[in-house]
Coordinates of C-alpha atoms in Angstrom, one line a residue:
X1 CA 113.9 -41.3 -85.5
X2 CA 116.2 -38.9 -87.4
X3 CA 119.6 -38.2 -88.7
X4 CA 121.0 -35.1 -86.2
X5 CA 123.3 -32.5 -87.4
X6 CA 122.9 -30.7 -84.6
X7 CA 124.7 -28.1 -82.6
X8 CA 123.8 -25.5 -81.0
X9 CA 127.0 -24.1 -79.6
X10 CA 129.4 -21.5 -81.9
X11 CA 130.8 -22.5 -84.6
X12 CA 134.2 -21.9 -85.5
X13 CA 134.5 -17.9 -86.7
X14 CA 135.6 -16.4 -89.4
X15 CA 138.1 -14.4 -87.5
X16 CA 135.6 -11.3 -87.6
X17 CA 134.2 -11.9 -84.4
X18 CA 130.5 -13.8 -85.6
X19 CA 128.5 -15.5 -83.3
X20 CA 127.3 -18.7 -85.6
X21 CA 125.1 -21.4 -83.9
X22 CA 123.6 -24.4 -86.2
X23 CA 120.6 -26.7 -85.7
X24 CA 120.4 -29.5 -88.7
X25 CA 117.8 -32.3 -88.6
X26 CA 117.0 -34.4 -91.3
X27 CA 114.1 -37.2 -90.8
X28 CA 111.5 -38.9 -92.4
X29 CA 107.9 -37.2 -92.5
X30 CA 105.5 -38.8 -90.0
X31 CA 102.7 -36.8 -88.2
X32 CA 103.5 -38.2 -84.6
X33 CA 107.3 -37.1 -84.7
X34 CA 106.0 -33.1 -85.6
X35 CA 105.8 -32.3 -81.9
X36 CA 109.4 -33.3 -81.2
X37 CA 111.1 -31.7 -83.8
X38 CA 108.8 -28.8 -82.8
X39 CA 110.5 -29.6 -79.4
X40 CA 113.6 -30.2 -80.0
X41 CA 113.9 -26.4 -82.2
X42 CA 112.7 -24.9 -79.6
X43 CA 115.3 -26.4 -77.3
X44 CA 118.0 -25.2 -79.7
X45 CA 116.6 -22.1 -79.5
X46 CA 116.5 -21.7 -76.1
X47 CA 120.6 -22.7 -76.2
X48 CA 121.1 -20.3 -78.9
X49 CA 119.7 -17.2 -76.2
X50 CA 116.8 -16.5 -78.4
X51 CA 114.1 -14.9 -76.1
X52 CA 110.9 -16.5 -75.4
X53 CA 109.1 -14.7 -77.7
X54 CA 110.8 -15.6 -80.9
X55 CA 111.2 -19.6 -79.7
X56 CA 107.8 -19.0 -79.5
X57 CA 107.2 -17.8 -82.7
X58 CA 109.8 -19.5 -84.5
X59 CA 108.8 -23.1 -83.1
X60 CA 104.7 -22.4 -84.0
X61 CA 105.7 -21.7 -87.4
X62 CA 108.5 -24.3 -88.4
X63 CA 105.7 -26.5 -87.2
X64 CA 103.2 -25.0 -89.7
X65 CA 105.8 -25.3 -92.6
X66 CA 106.7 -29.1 -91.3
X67 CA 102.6 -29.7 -90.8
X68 CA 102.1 -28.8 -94.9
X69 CA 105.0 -31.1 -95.6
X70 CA 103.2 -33.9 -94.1
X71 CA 99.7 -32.7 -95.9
X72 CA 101.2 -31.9 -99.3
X73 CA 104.5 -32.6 -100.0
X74 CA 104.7 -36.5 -100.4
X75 CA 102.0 -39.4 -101.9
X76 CA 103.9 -42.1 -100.1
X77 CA 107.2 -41.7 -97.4
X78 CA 109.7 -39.0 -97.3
X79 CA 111.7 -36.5 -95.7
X80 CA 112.2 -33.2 -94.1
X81 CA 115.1 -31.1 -93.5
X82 CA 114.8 -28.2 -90.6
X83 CA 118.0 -26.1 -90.7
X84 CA 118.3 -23.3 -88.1
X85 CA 120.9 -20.9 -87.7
X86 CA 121.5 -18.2 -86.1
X87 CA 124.1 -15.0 -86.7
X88 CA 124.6 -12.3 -84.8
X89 CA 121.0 -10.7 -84.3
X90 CA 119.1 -12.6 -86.6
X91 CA 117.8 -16.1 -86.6
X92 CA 117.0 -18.3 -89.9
X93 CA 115.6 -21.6 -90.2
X94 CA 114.5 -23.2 -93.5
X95 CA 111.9 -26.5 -93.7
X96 CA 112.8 -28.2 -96.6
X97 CA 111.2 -31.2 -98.8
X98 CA 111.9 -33.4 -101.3
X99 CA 108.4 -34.2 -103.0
X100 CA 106.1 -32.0 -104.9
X101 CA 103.6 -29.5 -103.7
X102 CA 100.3 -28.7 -105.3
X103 CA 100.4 -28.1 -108.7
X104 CA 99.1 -24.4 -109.6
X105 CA 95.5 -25.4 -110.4
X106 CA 95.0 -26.6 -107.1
X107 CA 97.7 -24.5 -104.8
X108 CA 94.9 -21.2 -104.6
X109 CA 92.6 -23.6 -103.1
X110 CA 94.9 -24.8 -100.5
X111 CA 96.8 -22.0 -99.3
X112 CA 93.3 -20.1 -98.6
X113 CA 91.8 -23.4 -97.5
X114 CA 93.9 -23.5 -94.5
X115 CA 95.6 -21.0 -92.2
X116 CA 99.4 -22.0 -92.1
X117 CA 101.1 -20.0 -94.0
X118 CA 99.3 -16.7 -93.0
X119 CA 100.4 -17.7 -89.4
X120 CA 103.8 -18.6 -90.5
X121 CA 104.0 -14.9 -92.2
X122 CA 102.5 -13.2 -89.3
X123 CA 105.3 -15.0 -87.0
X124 CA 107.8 -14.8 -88.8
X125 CA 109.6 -11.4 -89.4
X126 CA 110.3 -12.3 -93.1
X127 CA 109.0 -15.3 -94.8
X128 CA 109.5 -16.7 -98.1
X129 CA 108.0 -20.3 -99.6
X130 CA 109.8 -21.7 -103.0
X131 CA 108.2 -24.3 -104.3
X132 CA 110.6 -26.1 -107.1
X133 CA 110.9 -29.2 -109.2
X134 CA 113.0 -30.5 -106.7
X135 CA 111.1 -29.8 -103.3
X136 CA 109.9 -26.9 -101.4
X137 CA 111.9 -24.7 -99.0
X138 CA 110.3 -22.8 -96.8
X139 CA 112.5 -20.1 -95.7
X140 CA 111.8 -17.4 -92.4
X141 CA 114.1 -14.9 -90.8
X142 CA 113.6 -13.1 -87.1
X143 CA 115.0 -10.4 -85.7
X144 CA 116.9 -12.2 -82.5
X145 CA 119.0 -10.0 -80.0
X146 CA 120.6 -11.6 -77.0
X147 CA 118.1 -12.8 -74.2

């Protein structure tokens, strides 16, 4: 199904003591394989000692970003690239594409057409979407002390 990158264990330090843990999937976009990369971030998660409540929130929402990847990123096949780290007391993960999103005209519409990214910015504790020439990142932070 995918490339994996993954590992959730810590990564080597920079001698100052920082507790890193990675998660790296890249895999083509199909609808029937969002529910296990929904799955399987959660499971990383869960490694990393994130508490239930933020694998919670963080898998709901990295499945809303992958979900408008699927909808709006690409006219024929691509991919998508979930990166999820975690430092310390704070979690990031980024859903990344490749393809285009809406072009301006037509992005108003969308965004208050559906209700992804107001749940992804309620979840998240800081969320940021870039949409660029060369893809769109989707970019959220949490809050994540020890479980």
């Amino acid at each position: 199904m995918a490339v994996d990158e993954s590992n959730a264990g810590p990564t080597a330090g920079d001698g100052r003591g920082v507790d890193a843990q990675v998660h790296h999937r890249r895999a083509p976009v199909r609808p029937g394989d969002l529910t296990a990369l929904r799955d399987e971030l959660a499971d990383w998660g869960r490694r990393a000692g994130l508490t239930d409540e933020v694998v919670a929130a963080l898998a709901l929402a990295c499945y809303e970003a992958m979900a408008n990847v699927v909808e709006h990123a690409y006219v024929d096949a691509g991919a998508i690239e979930v990166r999820a780290e975690r430092r310390n007391d704070r979690v990031r993960v980024t859903v990344a594409d490749h393809g285009r999103w809406l072009p301006p005209d037509r992005r108003d519409a969308a965004v208050s057409r559906g209700r992804g990214i107001p749940l992804i910015h309620q979840l998240a504790d800081e969320a940021v979407i870039i949409p660029g020439e060369t893809g769109t990142v989707v970019e959220m932070t949490w809050q994540a002390p020890r479980n």
